[in-house]
């Protein structure tokens, strides 16, 4: 019924998009949380990820990109050391139906699947698996940008100062970072 993914470096590729679209077609909710361009320390990875955003959204995937300050707060929540000054997300976890979960070093990108030696723990513990979506969703509308389609264009929607705000380009990312991501 639900797949909740958190990956700082998310490059699903064509097969990954098809897989997530298939999960949606079966009626399950699919949520993906990753770094925004402003919060990532992996601009080359982000440049590949951005190729798949539109297809994911068209498939019905709920796509969120963490704001820089929120990444630092999530690191504290998961008791991770704050590594970068931009406060990017570093957690790698997913849950199925808030019953089964995974926590590990595996990013959902080609480098992790083909090059790096990654590991993790898959567990069947509803109390723990429920914790990730419940605690994360509580503040998601203000700590992340929800990437949506307005016509044929991507928009980033968030709450700031109690009001909904919509951006027409990647928010909080400087010109040089945007150029590097192209």
C-alpha positions as a printed Julia matrix, in Angstrom:
182×3 Matrix{Float64}:
  0.0    0.0     0.0
  2.92   2.39    0.55
  6.57   2.68   -0.39
  8.46   5.46    1.41
 12.01   6.05    0.11
 14.7    8.38    1.43
 17.93   8.61   -0.55
 20.3   11.58   -0.77
 21.57  10.45   -4.17
 18.57   9.26   -6.16
 18.99   8.31   -9.83
 16.28   5.76  -10.63
 17.12   5.28  -14.3
 14.5    4.2   -16.79
 14.01   0.83  -15.09
 13.59   2.44  -11.67
 10.96   4.84  -13.02
  9.13   1.88  -14.59
  9.31  -0.04  -11.32
  7.93   2.86   -9.25
  5.25   3.55  -11.9
  4.22  -0.1   -11.67
  3.9    0.16   -7.89
  1.68   3.23   -8.36
 -0.42   1.44  -11.0
 -1.18  -1.25   -8.41
 -2.65   1.5    -6.22
  0.18   1.97   -3.76
  1.37   5.35   -2.57
  5.01   6.05   -3.5
  6.94   8.8    -1.72
 10.52   9.7    -2.62
 12.56  12.15   -0.55
 15.94  13.28   -1.82
 18.2   16.32   -1.73
 17.33  19.5    -3.56
 19.98  21.06   -5.75
 20.56  23.6    -2.98
 21.19  20.93   -0.35
 23.16  18.35   -2.31
 26.91  17.91   -2.21
 26.62  15.69   -5.3
 25.8   18.06   -8.15
 26.78  15.51  -10.85
 24.35  13.0    -9.29
 21.62  15.64   -9.13
 22.18  16.42  -12.82
 21.32  12.78  -13.63
 18.4   12.61  -11.16
 16.74  15.68  -12.68
 16.32  13.78  -15.96
 13.74  11.52  -14.27
 11.7   13.98  -12.18
  9.0   14.65  -14.75
  8.45  10.95  -15.52
  8.23  10.14  -11.8
  5.65  12.85  -11.17
  3.64  11.84  -14.24
  3.59   8.29  -12.83
  2.06   9.61   -9.6
  5.15   9.46   -7.39
  5.17  12.06   -4.61
  8.56  13.68   -5.03
 10.12  15.83   -2.31
 13.45  17.62   -2.26
 14.84  18.55    1.14
 15.73  22.16    1.89
 19.32  22.73    3.05
 18.42  23.55    6.65
 16.05  20.58    6.87
 18.8   18.16    5.85
 20.85  19.24    8.85
 17.82  18.79   11.11
 17.16  15.28    9.73
 20.78  14.37   10.39
 20.22  15.18   14.05
 16.93  13.23   14.09
 18.69  10.11   12.78
 21.69  10.86   15.02
 24.01  11.29   12.07
 27.01  13.58   12.3
 26.47  16.85   10.48
 28.95  16.42    7.65
 28.51  19.24    5.18
 27.94  22.91    5.68
 24.98  22.89    3.28
 23.02  20.56    5.54
 22.16  17.97    2.91
 20.22  14.81    3.57
 22.36  11.72    4.13
 19.93   9.06    5.42
 19.35   6.01    3.22
 16.21   4.22    4.2
 12.9    2.92    2.93
  9.77   1.36    4.35
  7.04  -0.87    2.94
  3.55  -0.41    4.34
  5.05   1.0     7.55
  5.89  -2.58    8.57
  9.15  -3.52    6.86
 12.11  -1.18    6.68
 15.66  -0.82    5.45
 18.48   1.31    6.84
 21.9    1.22    5.28
 24.58   2.78    3.14
 22.91   2.02   -0.2
 22.0    5.06   -2.31
 19.44   4.56   -5.05
 21.84   5.42   -7.85
 24.02   3.55  -10.36
 27.24   4.07   -8.38
 25.85   2.23   -5.34
 24.48  -0.63   -7.41
 27.5   -1.15   -9.67
 30.62   0.22   -8.01
 30.43   0.81   -4.26
 30.3   -1.91   -1.65
 27.1   -1.15    0.21
 25.2   -2.81    3.0
 22.14  -2.39    5.14
 19.67  -4.0     7.45
 16.24  -5.14    6.3
 13.88  -5.51    9.24
 10.3   -6.51    9.95
  9.45  -4.27   12.89
  6.29  -2.19   12.44
  7.04   0.08   15.41
 10.38   1.11   13.92
  9.26   1.08   10.26
  6.32   3.39   11.11
  8.63   5.93   12.71
 10.3    7.11    9.48
  7.17   8.16    7.56
  5.31   9.43   10.62
  8.08  11.7    11.89
  9.21  12.82    8.44
  5.76  13.63    7.02
  4.87  15.8     9.98
  7.14  18.63    8.78
  7.56  17.77    5.11
  5.47  20.67    3.77
  7.82  23.21    5.37
 11.15  21.33    5.37
 11.03  20.2     1.74
  9.9   21.29   -1.67
  7.25  19.09   -3.25
  8.12  18.89   -6.93
  4.98  19.07   -9.07
  3.96  19.73  -12.64
  2.19  22.94  -13.64
  1.25  22.2   -17.2
  4.47  20.89  -18.68
  6.82  22.7   -16.28
  8.25  21.63  -12.96
  7.41  23.74   -9.92
  8.64  23.49   -6.32
  5.93  23.98   -3.7
  6.56  24.54    0.0
  5.28  26.39    3.06
  7.18  29.42    4.31
  5.93  31.66    7.1
  2.65  29.74    7.18
  1.95  30.42    3.48
  2.24  28.21    0.43
  5.03  29.36   -1.88
  5.68  28.15   -5.43
  9.03  28.4    -7.25
  9.45  28.09  -11.01
 13.11  27.07  -10.83
 15.21  25.15   -8.34
 14.96  27.2    -5.13
 17.9   28.37   -3.04
 20.45  27.13   -5.6
 22.9   29.71   -6.83
 23.57  30.39  -10.5
 26.86  28.46  -10.54
 25.29  25.38   -8.99
 22.46  25.51  -11.53
 24.97  25.77  -14.37
 26.98  22.81  -13.03
 23.81  20.71  -12.8
 22.99  21.19  -16.49
